[in-house]
Amino acid sequence: MKYETVIGLEVHVELAAKSKLFCSCTTKFGGEPNTHCCPVCTGMPGTLPVFNRKVLEYAVKAGLALNCDITRDFRFDRKNYFYPDLPKAYQVSQLYAPVAVNGHTEIKGADGNAKVIHIHEMHMEEDAGKIIHSPDGKTAFLDYNRCGVPLLEIVTEPDFRNAEEVNAFLYRLRSVFKYLGISDCRMEEGSMRADVNLSVRPEGCEELGTRTEMKNINSFRAIERAIAYESARQIKIVENGGRILQETLRWDNVAGYSFSMRSKEEAKDYRYFPEPDLPAFHLTREEIRLCRAAIPEFADEKAERLMQEISLSADDARVITEYRNLAELFEDTVKLCNAPGEVRFWFTGGLLSYINETGTDPEDITLLPENFAKFAGLVLNKTLTRESGKKVFRAMLESDGDFDIRGFIKENGLETLDDEDLIITTVKKIIEENPKPYDQYRNGETKVYGFFAGKVMKELKGRADPSSVNRMLKNILENES
Ligand code: ADP
Ligand code: MG
Ligand code: ZN
């Protein structure tokens, strides 16, 4: 019998607010253990939480971006459980009135077709601290710095059928949230973590199978492996006439298998009740309208449009739109100089390779579209060759945005040479210095042409217009003896 895998996700994303959900402690990653906390986030009796409305703004933007209904009267609930990294022994979360519900978003499925993933809800909650085990396993240390860091939990409907769809959704989520500037979604730093709920059922069967939940998987690769493993494990049990236990599993990415942590707990196990230390909150229409007005065109849609409008390849469109500030730089530059081909050339070959080479944070790029456009114009009208353009472009990237292109070109003598005599003299000199390749060329070995062209360009420090060099070099090689 063939089986179908059914997956639903609970994704936790740390929101980029500067201070915690209910106190003014910093949310910065890392730091000396227990230096980013106060009596509120460590749950001292008698302290009271104060809601950080910045988190609300981020949550509402996320909800709108994924087409959710926003709950205008929302509140928080207390979820009780004891865990060493949760000093309050409860987590403030949202059960009864989550901030956003009934959303959807589109991904590209494994077959390349669009597929809609439904969002059950999104709610705000606080993160827990961290337990650090000593290498000998005898001692555990507690770091409460992360306690109270604002999280958004996104709960999907069980709409996924394979790991490709799950990862496509997580990539989409990461891209949308980064464009909104509400989270950096770094899986390796734990600012995005996914719980994978998975069940199997005979193909064609409508009813859902019993599911297991794998907690906090923190890389795209680990998600793929965990899904493959868990799906095969369940199918084997069902085929042998067994029953799946509804339980919470931990995926061990090093060992490559999942193991049971506990039997599945339900809402009633947590003795949820409305958080008594916080009031009910209200969102005005105006607040929602302002959030909606700040929703940008997202990377996927932008890429699609650029492919249509200026015939970018799918690959170029994808890399150009990955970061919002860079995508906007690209578009603004093209608008100013109307030379998409030249801008694309310098964007992918110049800007992106500079970022890769130097490890610069793309957000720190200060290049102005005005300068980029002026530069592209100078290459197009042959004031600059692409070869000397490289030096100018690099210097422009290294400057702090305020860059005098013409001045730099003058100072460094980089204008294109339009001195025909100099080119001719140089060509002759190079030929004279290389009699052997010259003979080869004259005897029909035309592949040595590149050797000459390279030498001449180098001698002229990349400043000669390659088409002039070609014209004169060919002429001399072929007609003089
Ligand atoms: P609970 O309240 O027990 O946490 P939910 O109904 O909130 O359960 O679902 C939690 C997650 O599990 C959701 O992402 C949902 O899509 C997914 N899910 C629920 N049932 C199944 C199932 N049978 N197979 C796979 N995923 C499921
Ligand atoms: Mg749940
Ligand atoms: Zn605090």
Coordinates of C-alpha atoms and ligand atoms in Angstrom, one line a residue:
M1 CA 0.0 0.0 0.0
K2 CA 1.2 3.6 -0.7
Y3 CA 1.2 6.0 2.2
E4 CA 0.9 9.8 2.3
T5 CA 2.8 11.9 4.8
V6 CA 0.9 14.7 6.5
I7 CA 2.8 17.5 8.2
G8 CA 1.8 20.6 10.2
L9 CA 4.3 23.1 11.6
E10 CA 4.6 25.2 14.8
V11 CA 7.3 27.7 14.0
H12 CA 8.8 29.9 16.7
V13 CA 10.4 33.2 15.6
E14 CA 12.2 35.6 17.9
L15 CA 11.0 39.1 17.1
A16 CA 13.6 41.8 16.7
A17 CA 12.2 44.2 19.3
K18 CA 15.1 45.7 21.3
S19 CA 13.6 44.9 24.7
K20 CA 11.8 41.9 26.0
L21 CA 8.1 41.2 25.9
F22 CA 7.3 42.4 29.4
C23 CA 10.3 44.2 30.7
S24 CA 13.0 46.6 29.4
C25 CA 15.9 44.0 29.4
T26 CA 17.8 43.8 26.2
T27 CA 17.0 41.0 23.7
K28 CA 20.6 40.8 22.4
F29 CA 21.8 37.3 21.5
G30 CA 24.5 35.9 23.7
G31 CA 26.1 38.1 26.5
E32 CA 27.5 36.9 29.8
P33 CA 25.0 34.5 31.3
N34 CA 22.4 36.1 33.5
T35 CA 23.3 39.7 32.7
H36 CA 20.3 40.4 30.5
C37 CA 17.7 39.8 33.2
C38 CA 15.8 41.6 35.9
P39 CA 13.2 40.7 38.6
V40 CA 10.4 40.7 36.0
C41 CA 11.8 38.2 33.5
T42 CA 13.2 36.0 36.2
G43 CA 9.8 35.8 37.8
M44 CA 10.4 37.3 41.2
P45 CA 7.2 37.3 43.2
G46 CA 5.5 40.7 43.4
T47 CA 6.8 42.0 40.1
L48 CA 4.4 43.0 37.3
P49 CA 4.8 42.7 33.5
V50 CA 4.4 45.7 31.2
F51 CA 3.5 44.8 27.6
N52 CA 6.0 46.0 24.9
R53 CA 3.7 47.4 22.1
K54 CA 6.6 47.2 19.6
V55 CA 6.1 43.5 19.7
L56 CA 2.5 43.9 18.8
E57 CA 3.3 46.0 15.8
Y58 CA 5.6 43.3 14.6
A59 CA 3.1 40.6 15.2
V60 CA 0.3 42.5 13.4
K61 CA 2.6 43.0 10.4
A62 CA 3.4 39.3 10.3
G63 CA -0.3 38.5 10.5
L64 CA -1.2 40.9 7.7
A65 CA 1.7 39.6 5.5
L66 CA 0.3 36.1 5.8
N67 CA -3.3 37.2 5.1
C68 CA -4.6 36.6 8.6
D69 CA -7.5 38.2 10.4
I70 CA -6.2 40.4 13.1
T71 CA -7.8 40.0 16.5
R72 CA -8.6 43.5 17.7
D73 CA -9.4 42.4 21.2
F74 CA -6.7 40.1 22.3
R75 CA -5.2 39.0 25.6
F76 CA -2.6 36.8 27.2
D77 CA -3.0 33.5 28.9
R78 CA -0.8 31.8 31.5
K79 CA 0.5 28.4 30.5
N80 CA 1.7 26.5 33.6
Y81 CA 4.6 24.1 33.5
F82 CA 7.7 23.6 35.5
Y83 CA 11.0 23.5 33.6
P84 CA 14.4 24.6 35.0
D85 CA 14.9 27.2 32.3
L86 CA 11.5 28.8 33.1
P87 CA 12.0 30.4 36.5
K88 CA 8.4 31.7 36.7
A89 CA 7.1 28.1 36.3
Y90 CA 4.7 29.5 33.7
Q91 CA 4.9 31.0 30.3
V92 CA 2.8 34.0 29.2
S93 CA 1.3 33.0 25.9
Q94 CA -2.0 33.3 24.0
L95 CA -4.5 30.5 23.9
Y96 CA -8.0 32.0 23.8
A97 CA -7.5 35.1 21.7
P98 CA -4.3 34.9 19.6
V99 CA -3.4 38.0 17.8
A100 CA -3.8 36.7 14.2
V101 CA -5.9 33.8 12.8
N102 CA -7.1 32.2 9.6
G103 CA -4.2 33.2 7.3
H104 CA -2.7 31.7 4.2
T105 CA 0.4 32.0 2.0
E106 CA 1.6 30.5 -1.3
I107 CA 4.7 28.4 -1.8
K108 CA 6.1 26.5 -4.8
G109 CA 5.4 22.8 -4.3
A110 CA 7.9 20.0 -5.1
D111 CA 6.2 19.8 -8.6
G112 CA 6.9 23.5 -9.2
N113 CA 3.2 24.4 -8.9
A114 CA 1.9 27.0 -6.5
K115 CA 0.4 25.6 -3.3
V116 CA -1.5 27.4 -0.6
I117 CA -0.5 26.7 3.0
H118 CA -3.1 27.7 5.6
I119 CA -2.2 29.4 8.8
H120 CA -4.2 28.4 11.8
E121 CA -3.0 31.2 14.0
M122 CA -0.1 33.3 15.2
H123 CA 0.4 34.2 18.8
M124 CA 2.8 36.1 20.9
E125 CA 4.6 34.5 23.8
E126 CA 7.8 34.7 25.9
D127 CA 10.9 32.6 25.3
A128 CA 12.5 30.4 28.0
G129 CA 16.2 30.5 29.1
K130 CA 18.8 28.0 28.3
I131 CA 20.2 25.0 30.1
I132 CA 23.9 24.4 29.5
H133 CA 25.2 21.0 30.5
S134 CA 28.8 20.5 31.7
P135 CA 30.8 18.2 29.5
D136 CA 30.9 15.4 32.2
G137 CA 27.1 15.5 32.3
K138 CA 27.1 16.0 36.1
T139 CA 26.1 19.6 36.3
A140 CA 23.7 21.9 34.5
F141 CA 24.0 25.6 34.4
L142 CA 21.1 28.0 33.8
D143 CA 21.3 31.1 31.6
Y144 CA 18.2 33.3 31.9
N145 CA 19.2 35.9 29.3
R146 CA 16.7 34.6 26.8
C147 CA 13.8 34.5 29.3
G148 CA 11.1 36.8 28.2
V149 CA 12.5 37.4 24.7
P150 CA 9.4 38.0 22.5
L151 CA 8.4 35.1 20.3
L152 CA 5.8 34.8 17.6
E153 CA 4.5 31.3 17.2
I154 CA 3.0 30.5 13.7
V155 CA 0.8 27.4 13.7
T156 CA 0.0 26.0 10.2
E157 CA -2.8 23.6 9.2
P158 CA -1.6 20.1 8.3
D159 CA -1.1 21.1 4.7
F160 CA 2.4 19.8 3.9
R161 CA 3.0 16.5 2.2
N162 CA 6.8 16.4 2.1
A163 CA 10.0 18.0 3.3
E164 CA 10.4 20.2 0.2
E165 CA 7.1 21.9 0.9
V166 CA 8.0 22.4 4.5
N167 CA 11.3 24.0 3.7
A168 CA 9.8 26.1 0.9
F169 CA 7.4 27.5 3.5
L170 CA 10.2 28.2 6.0
Y171 CA 12.2 29.9 3.4
R172 CA 9.2 32.0 2.5
L173 CA 8.5 32.8 6.1
R174 CA 12.1 33.8 6.6
S175 CA 12.1 36.0 3.5
V176 CA 8.9 37.7 4.4
F177 CA 9.9 38.4 8.0
K178 CA 13.3 39.7 7.0
Y179 CA 11.7 42.1 4.5
L180 CA 9.4 43.3 7.3
G181 CA 12.4 43.8 9.5
I182 CA 10.7 41.9 12.3
S183 CA 13.2 39.0 12.7
D184 CA 16.5 37.8 11.3
C185 CA 15.1 34.2 11.4
R186 CA 18.6 32.7 12.0
M187 CA 18.0 29.0 12.5
E188 CA 21.6 28.4 13.7
E189 CA 21.2 31.0 16.4
G190 CA 17.8 29.7 17.3
S191 CA 15.8 32.8 16.3
M192 CA 13.7 30.5 14.1
R193 CA 12.8 27.0 15.3
A194 CA 10.3 24.6 13.9
D195 CA 8.2 21.8 15.6
V196 CA 7.3 19.2 13.1
N197 CA 4.0 17.4 13.6
L198 CA 3.8 14.4 11.4
S199 CA 1.4 11.6 10.6
V200 CA 0.9 9.0 7.8
R201 CA -2.2 7.6 6.2
P202 CA -3.0 5.3 3.3
E203 CA -3.0 7.3 0.1
G204 CA -6.6 8.4 -0.7
C205 CA -7.7 8.2 2.9
E206 CA -9.4 11.4 4.2
E207 CA -8.9 10.8 7.9
L208 CA -5.8 12.0 9.6
G209 CA -3.5 9.5 11.2
T210 CA -2.2 9.9 14.8
R211 CA 0.7 12.3 14.8
T212 CA 4.0 12.7 16.7
E213 CA 5.6 16.0 17.3
M214 CA 9.4 16.6 16.9
K215 CA 10.5 19.6 18.9
N216 CA 12.8 22.5 18.0
I217 CA 14.5 21.4 14.8
N218 CA 17.0 24.1 13.9
S219 CA 18.2 23.7 10.4
F220 CA 16.7 23.1 7.0
R221 CA 18.8 20.0 6.5
A222 CA 17.8 18.6 9.8
I223 CA 14.2 19.1 9.0
E224 CA 14.6 17.1 5.8
R225 CA 16.3 14.3 7.6
A226 CA 13.9 14.2 10.5
I227 CA 10.9 14.1 8.2
A228 CA 12.3 11.2 6.1
Y229 CA 13.2 9.3 9.2
E230 CA 9.9 9.8 11.1
S231 CA 7.8 9.2 8.1
A232 CA 9.5 5.8 7.4
R233 CA 9.3 4.9 11.1
Q234 CA 5.6 5.4 11.2
I235 CA 4.9 3.7 7.9
K236 CA 6.8 0.6 9.1
I237 CA 4.8 0.5 12.4
V238 CA 1.5 0.9 10.5
E239 CA 2.4 -1.7 7.9
N240 CA 3.2 -4.2 10.7
G241 CA -0.3 -3.6 12.1
G242 CA 1.0 -1.4 15.0
R243 CA -0.4 1.8 16.4
I244 CA 1.4 5.2 16.5
L245 CA 1.6 6.7 19.9
Q246 CA 0.8 10.4 20.1
E247 CA 4.0 11.6 21.7
T248 CA 6.6 14.3 21.7
L249 CA 9.9 13.4 20.2
R250 CA 13.4 14.8 20.1
W251 CA 15.2 14.7 16.8
D252 CA 18.9 13.9 17.3
N253 CA 20.6 15.3 14.2
V254 CA 24.0 13.8 15.0
A255 CA 22.7 10.3 15.6
G256 CA 20.1 10.6 12.8
Y257 CA 17.0 9.4 14.7
S258 CA 14.2 10.6 16.9
F259 CA 13.5 9.4 20.4
S260 CA 10.6 9.9 22.8
M261 CA 10.7 12.8 25.3
R262 CA 7.3 12.5 26.8
S263 CA 3.7 11.5 25.9
K264 CA 1.9 14.3 24.2
E265 CA 0.5 16.9 26.6
E266 CA -2.7 18.7 25.8
A267 CA -4.0 22.2 26.5
K268 CA -5.7 21.0 29.7
D269 CA -2.5 19.7 31.1
Y270 CA -1.1 23.2 31.2
R271 CA -4.0 24.6 33.3
Y272 CA -4.1 27.6 31.1
F273 CA -6.0 30.6 32.5
P274 CA -6.2 34.3 31.5
E275 CA -3.1 36.1 32.6
P276 CA -4.3 38.0 35.7
D277 CA -1.3 40.5 35.7
L278 CA -2.1 41.9 32.3
P279 CA -5.2 43.7 31.0
A280 CA -7.1 42.9 27.9
F281 CA -5.7 44.8 24.9
H282 CA -7.4 46.6 22.1
L283 CA -6.1 47.4 18.6
T284 CA -7.5 50.4 16.9
R285 CA -8.4 50.4 13.2
E286 CA -5.8 53.1 12.7
E287 CA -3.0 51.0 14.2
I288 CA -3.9 48.2 11.9
R289 CA -4.1 50.5 8.9
L290 CA -0.6 51.9 9.7
C291 CA 0.8 48.3 9.9
R292 CA -0.9 47.5 6.6
A293 CA 0.6 50.6 4.9
A294 CA 4.1 49.4 5.9
I295 CA 3.8 46.0 4.2
P296 CA 6.2 46.0 1.2
E297 CA 6.3 44.0 -2.0
F298 CA 8.0 40.7 -0.9
A299 CA 11.0 39.1 -2.5
D300 CA 9.1 36.3 -4.4
E301 CA 6.7 38.8 -5.9
K302 CA 9.4 41.3 -6.7
A303 CA 11.5 38.6 -8.4
E304 CA 8.6 37.5 -10.5
R305 CA 7.9 41.1 -11.6
L306 CA 11.6 41.8 -12.4
M307 CA 11.7 38.7 -14.6
Q308 CA 8.7 40.0 -16.5
E309 CA 9.7 43.7 -16.7
I310 CA 13.4 43.5 -17.4
S311 CA 13.8 39.9 -18.4
L312 CA 16.0 38.9 -15.5
S313 CA 16.8 35.2 -15.3
A314 CA 15.2 33.3 -12.4
D315 CA 18.6 33.0 -10.7
D316 CA 19.5 36.6 -11.0
A317 CA 16.0 37.7 -9.8
R318 CA 16.4 35.5 -6.8
V319 CA 19.8 36.8 -5.7
I320 CA 18.9 40.4 -6.5
T321 CA 15.8 40.3 -4.3
E322 CA 17.2 38.4 -1.4
Y323 CA 17.8 41.4 0.8
R324 CA 15.2 44.2 0.8
N325 CA 17.7 47.1 0.9
L326 CA 19.7 45.7 -2.0
A327 CA 16.7 44.9 -4.1
E328 CA 15.6 48.5 -3.6
L329 CA 19.1 49.7 -4.5
F330 CA 18.9 47.6 -7.7
E331 CA 15.5 48.9 -8.7
D332 CA 16.2 52.5 -7.9
T333 CA 19.5 52.4 -9.9
V334 CA 17.8 50.9 -12.9
K335 CA 15.1 53.5 -12.7
L336 CA 17.7 56.3 -12.7
C337 CA 20.0 55.0 -15.5
N338 CA 17.6 52.8 -17.5
A339 CA 20.4 50.2 -18.1
P340 CA 19.2 47.0 -16.4
G341 CA 21.8 44.8 -18.1
E342 CA 24.8 46.9 -17.0
V343 CA 23.4 47.3 -13.4
R344 CA 22.7 43.6 -13.2
F345 CA 26.3 42.9 -14.3
W346 CA 27.8 45.1 -11.5
F347 CA 25.2 44.0 -9.0
T348 CA 25.9 40.3 -9.2
G349 CA 29.5 40.3 -10.3
G350 CA 30.6 43.4 -8.2
L351 CA 28.3 44.0 -5.3
L352 CA 27.4 40.5 -4.3
S353 CA 30.9 39.1 -4.8
Y354 CA 32.2 42.0 -2.6
I355 CA 29.7 40.9 0.1
N356 CA 30.8 37.3 -0.2
E357 CA 34.5 38.0 -0.3
T358 CA 34.5 40.5 2.6
G359 CA 31.8 39.0 4.7
T360 CA 30.1 42.4 4.8
D361 CA 26.5 42.4 6.2
P362 CA 24.3 43.2 3.2
E363 CA 22.4 45.6 5.5
D364 CA 25.6 47.7 5.9
I365 CA 26.0 48.4 2.2
T366 CA 25.8 52.2 1.8
L367 CA 26.1 52.5 -2.0
L368 CA 23.7 55.1 -3.2
P369 CA 21.5 54.5 -6.3
E370 CA 22.6 57.9 -7.7
N371 CA 26.2 56.9 -7.6
F372 CA 25.6 53.4 -8.9
A373 CA 23.6 54.9 -11.8
K374 CA 26.2 57.5 -12.6
F375 CA 28.8 54.7 -12.6
A376 CA 26.9 52.5 -14.9
G377 CA 26.4 55.4 -17.3
L378 CA 30.2 56.0 -17.4
V379 CA 30.8 52.4 -18.3
L380 CA 28.1 52.5 -20.9
N381 CA 29.4 55.6 -22.6
K382 CA 32.9 54.1 -22.5
T383 CA 34.4 56.7 -20.2
L384 CA 35.4 53.6 -18.1
T385 CA 36.3 50.2 -19.4
R386 CA 34.8 47.3 -17.3
E387 CA 38.4 46.5 -16.3
S388 CA 39.1 49.9 -14.7
G389 CA 35.4 50.0 -13.7
K390 CA 36.2 47.2 -11.2
K391 CA 38.6 49.5 -9.3
V392 CA 36.1 52.3 -9.2
F393 CA 33.2 50.1 -8.1
R394 CA 35.2 48.6 -5.4
A395 CA 36.3 52.0 -4.1
M396 CA 32.7 53.1 -4.2
L397 CA 31.6 50.1 -2.1
E398 CA 34.4 50.8 0.4
S399 CA 33.5 54.4 0.8
D400 CA 30.7 55.4 3.2
G401 CA 28.2 56.3 0.5
D402 CA 29.6 59.8 -0.1
F403 CA 31.8 59.1 -3.2
D404 CA 33.1 61.4 -5.9
I405 CA 33.3 59.1 -8.9
R406 CA 34.7 61.6 -11.4
G407 CA 37.3 62.8 -8.9
F408 CA 38.4 59.2 -8.2
I409 CA 38.7 58.4 -11.9
K410 CA 40.8 61.5 -12.5
E411 CA 43.0 61.0 -9.4
N412 CA 43.8 57.4 -10.4
G413 CA 44.1 58.1 -14.1
L414 CA 41.4 55.5 -15.0
E415 CA 39.6 57.1 -17.9
T416 CA 39.4 55.0 -21.0
L417 CA 42.4 55.7 -23.4
D418 CA 41.2 57.1 -26.7
D419 CA 44.8 57.5 -27.8
E420 CA 45.0 55.3 -31.0
D421 CA 48.7 55.9 -31.5
L422 CA 49.4 54.7 -28.0
I423 CA 47.4 51.5 -28.6
I424 CA 49.2 50.9 -31.9
T425 CA 52.6 51.4 -30.4
T426 CA 51.8 49.1 -27.6
V427 CA 50.5 46.4 -29.9
K428 CA 53.7 46.6 -32.0
K429 CA 55.8 46.5 -28.8
I430 CA 54.1 43.4 -27.6
I431 CA 54.5 41.6 -30.9
E432 CA 58.1 42.5 -31.1
E433 CA 58.7 41.1 -27.6
N434 CA 57.0 37.8 -28.5
P435 CA 58.3 36.6 -31.8
K436 CA 57.4 33.0 -31.2
P437 CA 53.7 33.4 -30.6
Y438 CA 53.7 35.8 -33.5
D439 CA 55.0 33.2 -35.9
Q440 CA 52.5 30.7 -34.5
Y441 CA 49.7 33.2 -35.3
R442 CA 51.0 33.8 -38.8
N443 CA 51.1 30.0 -39.3
G444 CA 47.5 29.8 -38.6
E445 CA 47.5 29.1 -34.9
T446 CA 44.9 31.8 -34.2
K447 CA 44.3 30.6 -30.7
V448 CA 47.3 32.6 -29.6
Y449 CA 45.2 35.7 -30.3
G450 CA 44.0 35.8 -26.7
F451 CA 47.5 35.8 -25.5
F452 CA 48.3 39.0 -27.4
A453 CA 45.0 40.7 -26.5
G454 CA 45.7 39.9 -22.8
K455 CA 49.2 41.3 -22.9
V456 CA 48.1 44.5 -24.6
M457 CA 45.3 45.1 -22.2
K458 CA 47.6 44.5 -19.3
E459 CA 50.3 46.8 -20.7
L460 CA 47.6 49.5 -20.9
K461 CA 46.4 48.8 -17.4
G462 CA 43.0 47.8 -18.5
R463 CA 42.2 51.3 -19.6
A464 CA 41.9 50.7 -23.3
D465 CA 38.6 50.1 -24.8
P466 CA 38.7 46.4 -25.6
S467 CA 36.9 46.8 -28.9
S468 CA 39.6 49.3 -30.1
V469 CA 42.3 47.0 -29.0
N470 CA 40.8 44.1 -30.9
R471 CA 40.4 46.1 -34.0
M472 CA 44.0 47.3 -34.1
L473 CA 45.5 44.1 -32.9
K474 CA 43.7 42.1 -35.5
N475 CA 44.7 44.6 -38.1
I476 CA 48.4 44.5 -37.3
L477 CA 48.6 40.8 -36.7
E478 CA 47.0 40.0 -40.0
N479 CA 48.3 42.7 -42.3
E480 CA 51.8 43.5 -41.3
S481 CA 54.8 41.4 -41.6
Ligands
ADP1 P1 -2.4 20.8 19.9 O1 -3.5 21.8 20.3 O2 -2.5 19.5 20.5 O3 -1.1 21.4 19.9 P2 -3.1 21.5 17.2 O4 -4.4 21.2 16.7 O5 -2.9 22.9 17.7 O6 -2.7 20.5 18.3 O7 -2.0 21.2 16.1 C1 -0.7 21.5 16.3 C2 0.0 21.3 15.0 O8 -0.1 19.9 14.6 C3 -0.5 22.1 13.9 O9 0.5 22.6 13.1 C4 -1.3 21.1 13.1 O10 -1.3 21.4 11.7 C5 -0.6 19.8 13.3 N1 -1.4 18.6 13.2 C6 -2.6 18.4 13.8 N2 -3.0 17.1 13.6 C7 -2.1 16.6 12.7 C8 -2.0 15.3 12.1 N3 -2.9 14.3 12.3 N4 -0.9 15.1 11.3 C9 0.0 16.0 11.1 N5 0.0 17.2 11.7 C10 -1.1 17.5 12.5
MG2 MG -0.5 23.6 19.7
ZN3 ZN 13.9 41.7 32.4

